[in-house]
Tab-separated table of C-alpha atoms and ligand atoms in Angstrom:
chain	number	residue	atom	x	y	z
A	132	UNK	CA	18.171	-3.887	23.471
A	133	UNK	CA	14.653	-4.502	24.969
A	134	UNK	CA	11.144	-3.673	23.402
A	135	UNK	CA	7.707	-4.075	24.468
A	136	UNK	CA	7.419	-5.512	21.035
A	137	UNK	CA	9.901	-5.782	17.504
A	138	UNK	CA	8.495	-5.534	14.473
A	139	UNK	CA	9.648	-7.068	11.392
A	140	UNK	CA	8.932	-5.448	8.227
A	141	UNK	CA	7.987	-1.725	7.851
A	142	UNK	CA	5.396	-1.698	5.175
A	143	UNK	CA	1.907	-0.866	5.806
A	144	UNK	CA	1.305	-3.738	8.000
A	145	UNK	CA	4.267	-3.562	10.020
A	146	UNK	CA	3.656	0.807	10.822
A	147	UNK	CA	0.086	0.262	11.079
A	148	UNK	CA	0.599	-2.361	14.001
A	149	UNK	CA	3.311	0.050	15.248
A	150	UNK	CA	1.540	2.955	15.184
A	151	UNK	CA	-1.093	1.876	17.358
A	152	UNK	CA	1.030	-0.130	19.600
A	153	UNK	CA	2.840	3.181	19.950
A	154	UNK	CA	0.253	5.399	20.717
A	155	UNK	CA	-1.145	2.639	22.996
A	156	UNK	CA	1.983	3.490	25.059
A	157	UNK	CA	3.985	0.072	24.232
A	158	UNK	CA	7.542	0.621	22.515
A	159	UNK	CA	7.978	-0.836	19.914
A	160	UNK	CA	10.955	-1.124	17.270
A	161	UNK	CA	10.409	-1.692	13.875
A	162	UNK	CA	13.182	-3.293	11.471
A	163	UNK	CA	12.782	-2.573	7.937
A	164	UNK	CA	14.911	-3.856	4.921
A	165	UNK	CA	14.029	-2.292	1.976
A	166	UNK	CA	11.218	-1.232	-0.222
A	167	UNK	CA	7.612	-2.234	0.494
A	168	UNK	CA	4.451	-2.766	-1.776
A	169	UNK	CA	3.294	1.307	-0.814
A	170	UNK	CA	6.160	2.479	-2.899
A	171	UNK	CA	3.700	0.742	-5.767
A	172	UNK	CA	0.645	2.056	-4.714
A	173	UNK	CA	-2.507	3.268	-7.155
A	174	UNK	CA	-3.196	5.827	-4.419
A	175	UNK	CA	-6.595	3.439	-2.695
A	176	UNK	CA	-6.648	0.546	-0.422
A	177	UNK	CA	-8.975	-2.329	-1.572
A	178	UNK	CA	-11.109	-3.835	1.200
A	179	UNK	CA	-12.752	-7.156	0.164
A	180	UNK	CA	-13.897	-6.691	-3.647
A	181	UNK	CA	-17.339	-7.624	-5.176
A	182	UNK	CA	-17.645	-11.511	-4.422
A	183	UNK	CA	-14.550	-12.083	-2.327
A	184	UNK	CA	-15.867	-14.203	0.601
A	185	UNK	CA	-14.041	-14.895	3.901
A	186	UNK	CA	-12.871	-18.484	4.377
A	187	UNK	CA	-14.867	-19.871	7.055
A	188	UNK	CA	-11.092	-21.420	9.025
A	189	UNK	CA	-10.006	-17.641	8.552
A	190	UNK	CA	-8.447	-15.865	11.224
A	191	UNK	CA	-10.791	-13.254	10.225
A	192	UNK	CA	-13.918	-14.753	10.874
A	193	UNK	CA	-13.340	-13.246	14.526
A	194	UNK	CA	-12.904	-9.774	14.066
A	195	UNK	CA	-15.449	-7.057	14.180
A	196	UNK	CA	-14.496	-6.324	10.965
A	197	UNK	CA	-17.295	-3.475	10.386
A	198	UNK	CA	-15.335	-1.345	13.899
A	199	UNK	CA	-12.176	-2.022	12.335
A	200	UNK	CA	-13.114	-0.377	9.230
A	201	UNK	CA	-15.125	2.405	10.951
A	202	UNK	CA	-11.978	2.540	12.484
A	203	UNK	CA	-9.493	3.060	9.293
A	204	UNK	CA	-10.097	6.965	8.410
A	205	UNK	CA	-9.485	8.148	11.922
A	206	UNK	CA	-6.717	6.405	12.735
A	207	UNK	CA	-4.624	7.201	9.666
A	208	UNK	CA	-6.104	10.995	10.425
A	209	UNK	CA	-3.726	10.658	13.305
A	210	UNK	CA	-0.808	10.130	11.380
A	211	UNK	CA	-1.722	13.098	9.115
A	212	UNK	CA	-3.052	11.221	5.994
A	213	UNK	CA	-6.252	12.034	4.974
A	214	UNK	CA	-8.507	8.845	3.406
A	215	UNK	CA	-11.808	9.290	1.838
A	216	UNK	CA	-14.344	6.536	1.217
A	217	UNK	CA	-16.819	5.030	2.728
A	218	UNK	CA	-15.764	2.291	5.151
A	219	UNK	CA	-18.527	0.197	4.231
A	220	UNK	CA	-18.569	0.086	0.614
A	221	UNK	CA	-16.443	0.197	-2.252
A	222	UNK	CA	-15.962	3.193	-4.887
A	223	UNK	CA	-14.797	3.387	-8.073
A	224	UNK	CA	-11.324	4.669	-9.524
A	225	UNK	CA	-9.644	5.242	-12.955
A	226	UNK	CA	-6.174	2.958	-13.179
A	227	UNK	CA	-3.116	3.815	-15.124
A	228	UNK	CA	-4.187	2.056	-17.752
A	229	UNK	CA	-8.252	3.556	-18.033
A	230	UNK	CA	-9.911	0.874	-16.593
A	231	UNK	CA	-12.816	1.363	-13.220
A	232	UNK	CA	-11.488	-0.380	-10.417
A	233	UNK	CA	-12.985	-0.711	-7.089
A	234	UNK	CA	-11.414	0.423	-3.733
A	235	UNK	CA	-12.373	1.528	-0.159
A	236	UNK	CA	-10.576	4.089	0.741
A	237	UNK	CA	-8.759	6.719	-0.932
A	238	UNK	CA	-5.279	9.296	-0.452
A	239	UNK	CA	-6.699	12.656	-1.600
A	240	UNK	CA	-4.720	11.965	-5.031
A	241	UNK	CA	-7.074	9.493	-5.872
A	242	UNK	CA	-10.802	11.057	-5.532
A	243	UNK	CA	-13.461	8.288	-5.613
A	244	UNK	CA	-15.832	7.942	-8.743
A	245	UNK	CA	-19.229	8.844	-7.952
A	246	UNK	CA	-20.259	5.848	-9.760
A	247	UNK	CA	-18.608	3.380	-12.265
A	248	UNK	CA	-20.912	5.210	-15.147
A	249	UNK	CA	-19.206	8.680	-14.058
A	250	UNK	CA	-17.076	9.716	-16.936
A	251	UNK	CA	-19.446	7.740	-19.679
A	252	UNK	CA	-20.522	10.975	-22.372
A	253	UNK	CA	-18.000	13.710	-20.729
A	254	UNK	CA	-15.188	15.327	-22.540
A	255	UNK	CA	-11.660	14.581	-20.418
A	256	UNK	CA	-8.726	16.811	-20.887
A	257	UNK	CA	-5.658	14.351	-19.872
A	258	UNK	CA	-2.793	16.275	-19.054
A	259	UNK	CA	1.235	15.159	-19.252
A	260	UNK	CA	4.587	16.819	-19.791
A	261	UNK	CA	6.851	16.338	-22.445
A	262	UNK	CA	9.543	13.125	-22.236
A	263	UNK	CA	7.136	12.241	-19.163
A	264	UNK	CA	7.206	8.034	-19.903
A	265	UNK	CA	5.497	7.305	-16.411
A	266	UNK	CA	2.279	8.289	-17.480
A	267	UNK	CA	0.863	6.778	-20.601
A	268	UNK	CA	-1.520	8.987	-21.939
A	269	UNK	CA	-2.055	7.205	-25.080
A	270	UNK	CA	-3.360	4.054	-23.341
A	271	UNK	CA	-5.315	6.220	-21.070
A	272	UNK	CA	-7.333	8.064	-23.637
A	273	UNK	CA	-7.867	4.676	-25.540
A	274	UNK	CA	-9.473	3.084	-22.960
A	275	UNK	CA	-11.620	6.124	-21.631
A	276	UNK	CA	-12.666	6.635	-24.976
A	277	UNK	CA	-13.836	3.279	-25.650
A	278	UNK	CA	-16.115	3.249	-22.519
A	279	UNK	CA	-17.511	6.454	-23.951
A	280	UNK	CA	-15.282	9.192	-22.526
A	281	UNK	CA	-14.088	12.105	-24.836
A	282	UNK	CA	-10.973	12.493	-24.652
A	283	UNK	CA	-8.271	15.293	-25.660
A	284	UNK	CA	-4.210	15.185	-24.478
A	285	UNK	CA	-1.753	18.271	-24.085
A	286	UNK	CA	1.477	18.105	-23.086
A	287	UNK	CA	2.581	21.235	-21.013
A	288	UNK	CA	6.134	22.505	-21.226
A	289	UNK	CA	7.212	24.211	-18.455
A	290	UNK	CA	10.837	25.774	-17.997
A	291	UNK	CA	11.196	24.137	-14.511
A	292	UNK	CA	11.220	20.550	-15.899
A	293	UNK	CA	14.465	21.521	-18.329
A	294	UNK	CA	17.296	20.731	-16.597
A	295	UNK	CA	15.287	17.481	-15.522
A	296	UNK	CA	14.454	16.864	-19.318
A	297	UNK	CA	17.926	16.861	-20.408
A	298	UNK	CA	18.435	13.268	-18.751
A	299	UNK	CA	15.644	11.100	-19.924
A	300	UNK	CA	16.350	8.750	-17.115
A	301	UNK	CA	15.201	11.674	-14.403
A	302	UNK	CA	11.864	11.955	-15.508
A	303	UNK	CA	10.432	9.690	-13.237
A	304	UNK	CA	7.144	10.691	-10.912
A	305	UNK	CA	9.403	11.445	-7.621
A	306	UNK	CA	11.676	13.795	-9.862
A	307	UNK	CA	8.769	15.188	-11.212
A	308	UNK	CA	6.941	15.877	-8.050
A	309	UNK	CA	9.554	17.557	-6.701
A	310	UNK	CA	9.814	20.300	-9.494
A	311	UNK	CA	5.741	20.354	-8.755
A	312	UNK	CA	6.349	21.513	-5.437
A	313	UNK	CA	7.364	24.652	-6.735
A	314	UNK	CA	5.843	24.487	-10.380
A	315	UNK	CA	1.926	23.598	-9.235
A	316	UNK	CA	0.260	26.768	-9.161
A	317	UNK	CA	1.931	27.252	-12.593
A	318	UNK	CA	0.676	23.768	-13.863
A	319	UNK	CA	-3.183	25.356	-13.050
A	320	UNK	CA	-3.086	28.893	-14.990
A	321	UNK	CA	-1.303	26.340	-18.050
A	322	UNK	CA	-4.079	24.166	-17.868
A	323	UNK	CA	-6.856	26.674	-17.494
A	324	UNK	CA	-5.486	27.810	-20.803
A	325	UNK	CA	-5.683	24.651	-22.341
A	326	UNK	CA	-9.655	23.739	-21.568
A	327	UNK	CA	-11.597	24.046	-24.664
A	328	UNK	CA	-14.962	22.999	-22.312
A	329	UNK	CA	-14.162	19.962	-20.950
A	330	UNK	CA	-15.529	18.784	-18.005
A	331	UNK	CA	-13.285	16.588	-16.226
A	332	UNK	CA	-9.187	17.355	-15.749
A	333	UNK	CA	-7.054	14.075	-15.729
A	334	UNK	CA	-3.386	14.901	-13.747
A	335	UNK	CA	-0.935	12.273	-13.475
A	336	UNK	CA	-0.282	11.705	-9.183
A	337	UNK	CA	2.854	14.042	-9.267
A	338	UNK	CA	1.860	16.015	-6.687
A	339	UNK	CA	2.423	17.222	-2.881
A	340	UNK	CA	5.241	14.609	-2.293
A	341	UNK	CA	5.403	15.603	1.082
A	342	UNK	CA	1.804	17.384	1.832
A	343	UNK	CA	-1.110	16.610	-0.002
A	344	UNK	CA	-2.982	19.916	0.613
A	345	UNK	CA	-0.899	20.992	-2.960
A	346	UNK	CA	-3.670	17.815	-4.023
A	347	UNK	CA	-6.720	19.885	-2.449
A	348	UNK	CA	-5.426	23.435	-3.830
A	349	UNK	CA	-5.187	21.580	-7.337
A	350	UNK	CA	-8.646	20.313	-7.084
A	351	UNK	CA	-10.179	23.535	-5.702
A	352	UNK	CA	-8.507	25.767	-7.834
A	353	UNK	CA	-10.775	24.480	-11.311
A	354	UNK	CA	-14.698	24.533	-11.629
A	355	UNK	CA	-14.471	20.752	-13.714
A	356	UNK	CA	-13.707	17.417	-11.745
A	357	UNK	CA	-10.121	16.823	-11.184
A	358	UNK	CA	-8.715	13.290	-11.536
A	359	UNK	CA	-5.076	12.380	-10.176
A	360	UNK	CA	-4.126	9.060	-12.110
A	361	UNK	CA	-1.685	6.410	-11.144
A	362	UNK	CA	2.029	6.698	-12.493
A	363	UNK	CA	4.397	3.933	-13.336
A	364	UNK	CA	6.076	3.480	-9.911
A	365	UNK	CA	7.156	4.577	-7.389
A	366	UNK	CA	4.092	6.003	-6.509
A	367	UNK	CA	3.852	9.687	-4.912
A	368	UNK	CA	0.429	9.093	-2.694
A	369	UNK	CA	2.053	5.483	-1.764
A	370	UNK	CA	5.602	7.141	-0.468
A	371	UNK	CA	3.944	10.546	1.102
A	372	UNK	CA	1.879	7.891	3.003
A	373	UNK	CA	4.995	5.725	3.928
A	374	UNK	CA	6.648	8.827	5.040
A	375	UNK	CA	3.465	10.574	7.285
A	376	UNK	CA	3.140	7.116	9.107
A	377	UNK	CA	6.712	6.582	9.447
A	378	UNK	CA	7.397	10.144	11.196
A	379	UNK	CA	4.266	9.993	13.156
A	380	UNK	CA	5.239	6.162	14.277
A	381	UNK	CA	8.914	7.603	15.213
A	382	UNK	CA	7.327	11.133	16.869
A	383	UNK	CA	4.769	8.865	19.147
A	384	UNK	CA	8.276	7.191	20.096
A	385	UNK	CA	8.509	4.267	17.999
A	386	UNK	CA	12.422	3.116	17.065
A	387	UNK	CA	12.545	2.500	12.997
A	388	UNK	CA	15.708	0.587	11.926
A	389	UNK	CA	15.919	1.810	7.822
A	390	UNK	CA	17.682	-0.599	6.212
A	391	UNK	CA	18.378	-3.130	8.549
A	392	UNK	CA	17.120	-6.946	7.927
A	393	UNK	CA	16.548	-9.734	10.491
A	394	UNK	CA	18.899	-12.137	9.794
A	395	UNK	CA	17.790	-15.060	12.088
A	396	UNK	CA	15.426	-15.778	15.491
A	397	UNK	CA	16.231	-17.510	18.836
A	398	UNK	CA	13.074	-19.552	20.353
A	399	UNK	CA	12.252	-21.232	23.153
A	400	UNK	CA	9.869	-22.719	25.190
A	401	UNK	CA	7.189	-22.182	22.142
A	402	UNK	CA	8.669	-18.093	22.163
A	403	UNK	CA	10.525	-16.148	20.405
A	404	UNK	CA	12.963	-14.735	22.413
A	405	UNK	CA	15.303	-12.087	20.547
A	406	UNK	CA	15.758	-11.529	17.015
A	407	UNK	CA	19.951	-10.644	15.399
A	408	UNK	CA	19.871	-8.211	12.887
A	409	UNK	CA	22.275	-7.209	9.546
A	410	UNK	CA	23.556	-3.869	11.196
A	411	UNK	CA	22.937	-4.893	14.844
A	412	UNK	CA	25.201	-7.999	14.505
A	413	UNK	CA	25.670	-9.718	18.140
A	414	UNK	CA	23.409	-6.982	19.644
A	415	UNK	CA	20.081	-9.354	19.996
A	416	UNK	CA	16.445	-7.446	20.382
A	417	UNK	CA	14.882	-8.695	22.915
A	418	UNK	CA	10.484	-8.302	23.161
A	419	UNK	CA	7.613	-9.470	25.237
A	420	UNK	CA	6.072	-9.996	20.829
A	421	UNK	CA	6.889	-10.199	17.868
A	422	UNK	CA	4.903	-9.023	14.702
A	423	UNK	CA	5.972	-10.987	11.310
A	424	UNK	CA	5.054	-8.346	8.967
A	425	UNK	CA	7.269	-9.085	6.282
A	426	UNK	CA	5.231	-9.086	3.215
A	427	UNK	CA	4.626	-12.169	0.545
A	428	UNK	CA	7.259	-12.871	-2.194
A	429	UNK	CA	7.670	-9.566	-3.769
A	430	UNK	CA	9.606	-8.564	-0.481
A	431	UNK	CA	10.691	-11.975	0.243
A	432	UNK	CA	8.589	-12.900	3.418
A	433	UNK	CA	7.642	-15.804	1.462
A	434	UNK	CA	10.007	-17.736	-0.792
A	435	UNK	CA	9.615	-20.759	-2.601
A	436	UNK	CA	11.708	-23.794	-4.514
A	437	UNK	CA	9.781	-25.954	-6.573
A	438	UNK	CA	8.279	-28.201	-4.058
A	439	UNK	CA	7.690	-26.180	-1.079
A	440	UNK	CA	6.433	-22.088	-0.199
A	441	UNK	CA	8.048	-21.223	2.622
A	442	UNK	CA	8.651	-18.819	5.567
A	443	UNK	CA	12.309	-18.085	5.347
A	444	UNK	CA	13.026	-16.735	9.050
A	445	UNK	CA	11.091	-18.481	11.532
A	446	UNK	CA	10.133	-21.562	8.981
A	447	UNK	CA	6.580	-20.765	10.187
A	448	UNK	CA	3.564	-23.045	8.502
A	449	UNK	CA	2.332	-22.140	4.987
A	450	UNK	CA	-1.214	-23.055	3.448
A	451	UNK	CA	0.593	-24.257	0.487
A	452	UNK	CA	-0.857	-27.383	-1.744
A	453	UNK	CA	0.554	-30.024	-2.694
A	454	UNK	CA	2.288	-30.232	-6.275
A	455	UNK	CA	3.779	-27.422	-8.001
A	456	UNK	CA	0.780	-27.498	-11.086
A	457	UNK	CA	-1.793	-26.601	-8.859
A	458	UNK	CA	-0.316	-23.410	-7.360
A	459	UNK	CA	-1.041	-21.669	-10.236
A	460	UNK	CA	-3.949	-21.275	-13.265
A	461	UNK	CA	-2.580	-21.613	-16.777
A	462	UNK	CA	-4.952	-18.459	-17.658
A	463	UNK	CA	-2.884	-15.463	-16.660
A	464	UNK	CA	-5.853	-13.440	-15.656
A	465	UNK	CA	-7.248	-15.879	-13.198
A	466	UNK	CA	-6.986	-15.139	-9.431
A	467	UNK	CA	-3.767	-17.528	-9.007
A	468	UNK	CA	-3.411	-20.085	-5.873
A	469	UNK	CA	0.229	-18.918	-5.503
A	470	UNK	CA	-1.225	-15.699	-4.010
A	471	UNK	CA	-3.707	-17.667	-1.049
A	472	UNK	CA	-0.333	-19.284	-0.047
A	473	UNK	CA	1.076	-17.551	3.412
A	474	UNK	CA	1.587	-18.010	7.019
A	475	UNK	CA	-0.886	-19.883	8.871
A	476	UNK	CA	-2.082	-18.387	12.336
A	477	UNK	CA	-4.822	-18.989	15.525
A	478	UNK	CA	-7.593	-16.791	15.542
A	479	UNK	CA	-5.428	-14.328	17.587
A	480	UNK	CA	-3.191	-14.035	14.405
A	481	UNK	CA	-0.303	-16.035	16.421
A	482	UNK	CA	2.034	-17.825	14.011
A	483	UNK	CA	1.776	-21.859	13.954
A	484	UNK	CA	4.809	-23.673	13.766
A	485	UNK	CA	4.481	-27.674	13.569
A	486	UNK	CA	1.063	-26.965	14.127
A	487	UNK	CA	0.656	-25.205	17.396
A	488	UNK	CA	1.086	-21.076	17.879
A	489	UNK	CA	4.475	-19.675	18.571
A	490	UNK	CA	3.140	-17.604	21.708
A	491	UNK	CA	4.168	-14.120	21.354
A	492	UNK	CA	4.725	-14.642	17.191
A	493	UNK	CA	2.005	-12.713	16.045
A	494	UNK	CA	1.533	-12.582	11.503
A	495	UNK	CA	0.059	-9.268	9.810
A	496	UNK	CA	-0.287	-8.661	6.231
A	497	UNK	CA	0.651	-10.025	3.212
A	498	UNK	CA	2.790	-12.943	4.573
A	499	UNK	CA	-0.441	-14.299	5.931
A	500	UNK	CA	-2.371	-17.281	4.371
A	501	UNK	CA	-5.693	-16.831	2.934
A	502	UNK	CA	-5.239	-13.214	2.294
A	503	UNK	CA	-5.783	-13.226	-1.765
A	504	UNK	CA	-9.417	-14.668	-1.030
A	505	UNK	CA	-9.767	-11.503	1.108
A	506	UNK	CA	-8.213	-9.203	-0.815
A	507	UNK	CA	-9.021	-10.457	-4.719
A	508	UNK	CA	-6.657	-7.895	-6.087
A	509	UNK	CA	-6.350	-5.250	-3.852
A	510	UNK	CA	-3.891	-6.183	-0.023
A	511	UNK	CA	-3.576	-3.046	1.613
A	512	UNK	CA	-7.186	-3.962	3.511
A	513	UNK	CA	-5.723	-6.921	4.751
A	514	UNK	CA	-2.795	-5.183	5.740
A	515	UNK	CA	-4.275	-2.594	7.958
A	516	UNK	CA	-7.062	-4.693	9.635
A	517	UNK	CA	-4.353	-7.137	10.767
A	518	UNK	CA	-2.196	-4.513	11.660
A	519	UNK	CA	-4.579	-3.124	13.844
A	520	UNK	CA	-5.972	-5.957	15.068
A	521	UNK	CA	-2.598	-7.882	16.050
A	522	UNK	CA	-2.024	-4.359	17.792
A	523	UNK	CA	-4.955	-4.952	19.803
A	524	UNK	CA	-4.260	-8.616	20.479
A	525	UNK	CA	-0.863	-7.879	21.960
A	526	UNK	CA	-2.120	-5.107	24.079
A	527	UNK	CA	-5.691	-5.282	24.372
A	528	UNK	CA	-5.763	-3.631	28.075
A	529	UNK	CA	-4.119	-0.452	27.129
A	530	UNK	CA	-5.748	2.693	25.444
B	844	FAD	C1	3.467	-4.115	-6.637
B	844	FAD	C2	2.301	-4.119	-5.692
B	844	FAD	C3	1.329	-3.111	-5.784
B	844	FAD	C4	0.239	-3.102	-4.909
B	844	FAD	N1	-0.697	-2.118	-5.017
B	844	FAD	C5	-1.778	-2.125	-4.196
B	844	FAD	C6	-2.793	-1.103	-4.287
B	844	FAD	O1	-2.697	-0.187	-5.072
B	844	FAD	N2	-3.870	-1.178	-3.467
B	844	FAD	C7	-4.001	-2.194	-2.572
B	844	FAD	O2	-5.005	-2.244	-1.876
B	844	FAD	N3	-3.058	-3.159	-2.466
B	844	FAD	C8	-1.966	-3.152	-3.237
B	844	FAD	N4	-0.979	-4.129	-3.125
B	844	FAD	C9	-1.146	-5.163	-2.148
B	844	FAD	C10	-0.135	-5.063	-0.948
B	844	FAD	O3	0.054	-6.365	-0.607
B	844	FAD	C11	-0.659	-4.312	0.234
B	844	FAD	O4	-1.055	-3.088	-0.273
B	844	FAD	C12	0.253	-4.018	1.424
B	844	FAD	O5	0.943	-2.811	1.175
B	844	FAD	C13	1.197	-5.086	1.876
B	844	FAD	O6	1.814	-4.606	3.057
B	844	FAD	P1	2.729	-5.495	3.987
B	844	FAD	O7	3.209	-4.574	5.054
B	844	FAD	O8	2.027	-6.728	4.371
B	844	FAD	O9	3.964	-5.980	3.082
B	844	FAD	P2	5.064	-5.176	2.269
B	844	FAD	O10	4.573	-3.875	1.813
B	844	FAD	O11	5.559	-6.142	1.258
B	844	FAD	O12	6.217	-4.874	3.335
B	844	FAD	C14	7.014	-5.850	3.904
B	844	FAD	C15	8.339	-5.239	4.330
B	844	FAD	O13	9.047	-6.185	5.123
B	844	FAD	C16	10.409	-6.121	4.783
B	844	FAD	N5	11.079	-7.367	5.195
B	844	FAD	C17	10.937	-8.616	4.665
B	844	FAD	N6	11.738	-9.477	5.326
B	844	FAD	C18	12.379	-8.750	6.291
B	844	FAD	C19	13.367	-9.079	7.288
B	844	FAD	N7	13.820	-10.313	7.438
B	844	FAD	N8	13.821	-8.087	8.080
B	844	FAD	C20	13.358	-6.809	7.964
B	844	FAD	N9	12.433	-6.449	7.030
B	844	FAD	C21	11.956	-7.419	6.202
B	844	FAD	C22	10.405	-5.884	3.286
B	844	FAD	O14	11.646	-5.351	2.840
B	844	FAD	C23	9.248	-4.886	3.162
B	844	FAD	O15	9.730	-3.568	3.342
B	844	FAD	C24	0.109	-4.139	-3.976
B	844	FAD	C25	1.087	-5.144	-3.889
B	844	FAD	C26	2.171	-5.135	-4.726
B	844	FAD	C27	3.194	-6.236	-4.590
């Protein structure tokens, strides 16, 4: 089977790059093998956090970083998720756990502070459902309160979540969401019953699974600020936006092989020249590029032993340092080296491999090197701007 270009990995890198490659009339097939890091998401995308510098050798050095981020609202727009934000600067959110955190852009579950001071001397009503354990309103209200938030929790009972209450183990935020598709409107004359003058409503993200305009009724339906908080995972906002950029990557065209794992690469003459897959067996695809957009360990684009980090498929070059004690800081909450670790690239974002670029090997996202000084906490920025911009690399000339 032939491609203009095979993708591997389907995470936010791998269907951003598609995406645009798609609607930039290429083909493009994208191989996926499991679960990626949106199925975790808090709902934002961090761009480059307060104090997180560029490394000068950094592939991007050369972007035009500022029209790639002008760039970022729009183009998701076209795959029907809405993002608020503004490109240039970072917002504030609440996390799971009550704590500001800054981000760039936001899925409309996720409504950007107007400042980090917002909530300080205003009386939250935080909202859960019985035998809900995803959402852990106890540590929520702690923390709010001690940065000067009051804070009062109800749990609302609704018949709808019975039959999913009798199982403990199917309470979980997807479950959950899915009775909300029905249950939401209901969930908004409870809670208006509830308010005893509080100014700000605090939802867990259980809502509009598949749409988020049951988000935007939500929030318009009350006169006090709504606030959709992060669940345990998976995350609602993170799969909806899996889901919109998967369809619209597959209606533009695109081929998307769920489930299926490159299993090894054929290269030659400094190319790659087909990839074998799990499911595909013997049945090579074939591409003018490649885009590596297989994630770090947690999805096993990286791996490690304890001498080396390493790029299991194409046994690429990673920024790794030498001896095991300094990949990582003894103080837990320290950025850790382990993270900087990845694939290293040419300023086109072409993989090197015994030091020189594999020429139609192309790296986005979170297998590349460098990105934890970018990203200092927060990868989905690095993600996307690669995405895009290895999209444009491979086919700069088209629209
Ligand atoms: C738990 C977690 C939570 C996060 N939350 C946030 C957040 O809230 N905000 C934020 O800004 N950033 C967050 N990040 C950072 C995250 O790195 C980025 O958000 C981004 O989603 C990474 O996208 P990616 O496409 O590079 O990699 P991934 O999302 O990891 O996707 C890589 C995909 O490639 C697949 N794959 C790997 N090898 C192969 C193969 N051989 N064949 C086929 N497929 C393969 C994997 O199965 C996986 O599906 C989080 C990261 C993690 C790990």
């Amino acid at each position: 089977m032939k491609f203009d270009t095979v993708i591997i990995g389907g995470g936010l890198a791998g269907l951003t790059a598609g995406l645009r490659l798609q609607q930039k009339g290429k083909s493009v097939a994208i191989v996926s093998a499991g679960q990626n890091a949106l199925h975790f998401s808090s709902g934002t995308f961090g761009v480059l956090n307060e104090g997180a510098e560029i490394p000068e050798n950094h592939p991007y050095m050369k972007l035009n970083l500022e029209g790639y981020l002008a760039e970022v609202i729009p183009f998701f727009a076209s795959a029907g998720v809405v993002l608020k934000g503004n490109p240039l600067k970072n917002s504030w959110r609440i996390t799971p756990m009550g704590k500001r955190q800054e981000a760039r852009f936001f899925m409309e579950d996720a409504d950007p502070l107007e400042g980090k001071d917002t909530l300080i001397g205003k009386k939250a009503l935080v909202v859960s459902f019985p035998g809900f354990l995803d959402f852990n309103t106890s540590f929520l209200a702690a923390s709010l309160e001690k940065s000067g938030t009051a804070v009062r929790i109800e749990l609302l009972a609704l018949p709808e979540m019975d039959r999913l209450r009798e199982n403990p183990s199917e309470m979980r935020s997807v479950n959950v969401a899915r009775v909300m598709d029905r249950a939401w409107n209901k969930v908004v004359s409870e809670v208006k019953l509830l308010l005893k003058g509080e100014d700000v409503i605090v939802l867990p993200q259980v809502f509009g699974l598949k749409d988020s305009a049951i988000v935007s009724a939500i929030r318009e339906s009350f006169d006090q600020k709504v606030l959709f908080v992060g669940t345990m995972p998976p995350s609602v906002p993170g799969m909806r936006t899996q889901m919109k950029l998967k369809q619209s990557f597959e209606a533009a065209g695109g081929t998307f092989l769920m489930g299926d794992e490159v299993l090894s690469a054929e290269i030659s003459s400094e190319r790659v020249v087909s990839v074998k897959t799990r499911n595909l067996g013997d049945h090579a695809l074939e591409a003018d590029a490649f885009i590596l957009a297989s994630g770090s360990y947690f999805s096993k684009g990286l791996s490690a032993t304890t001498e080396e980090v390493f790029e299991p498929l194409f046994g690429l070059d990673v920024n790794f340092s030498e001896g095991r004690s300094s990949w990582y800081d003894a103080d837990f909450y320290s950025a850790q080296p382990f993270n900087n670790f990845g694939v290293m690239t040419d300023e086109k974002f072409r993989a090197l491999k015994e030091g020189k670029p594999v020429l139609n090997l192309y790296a986005a996202g979170s297998v590349l090197g460098g990105a934890d000084a970018l990203r200092l906490g927060c990868g989905a920025g690095v993600a996307i701007l690669s995405g895009l911009a290895v999209a444009d690399a491979i086919a700069p000339e088209s629209k």
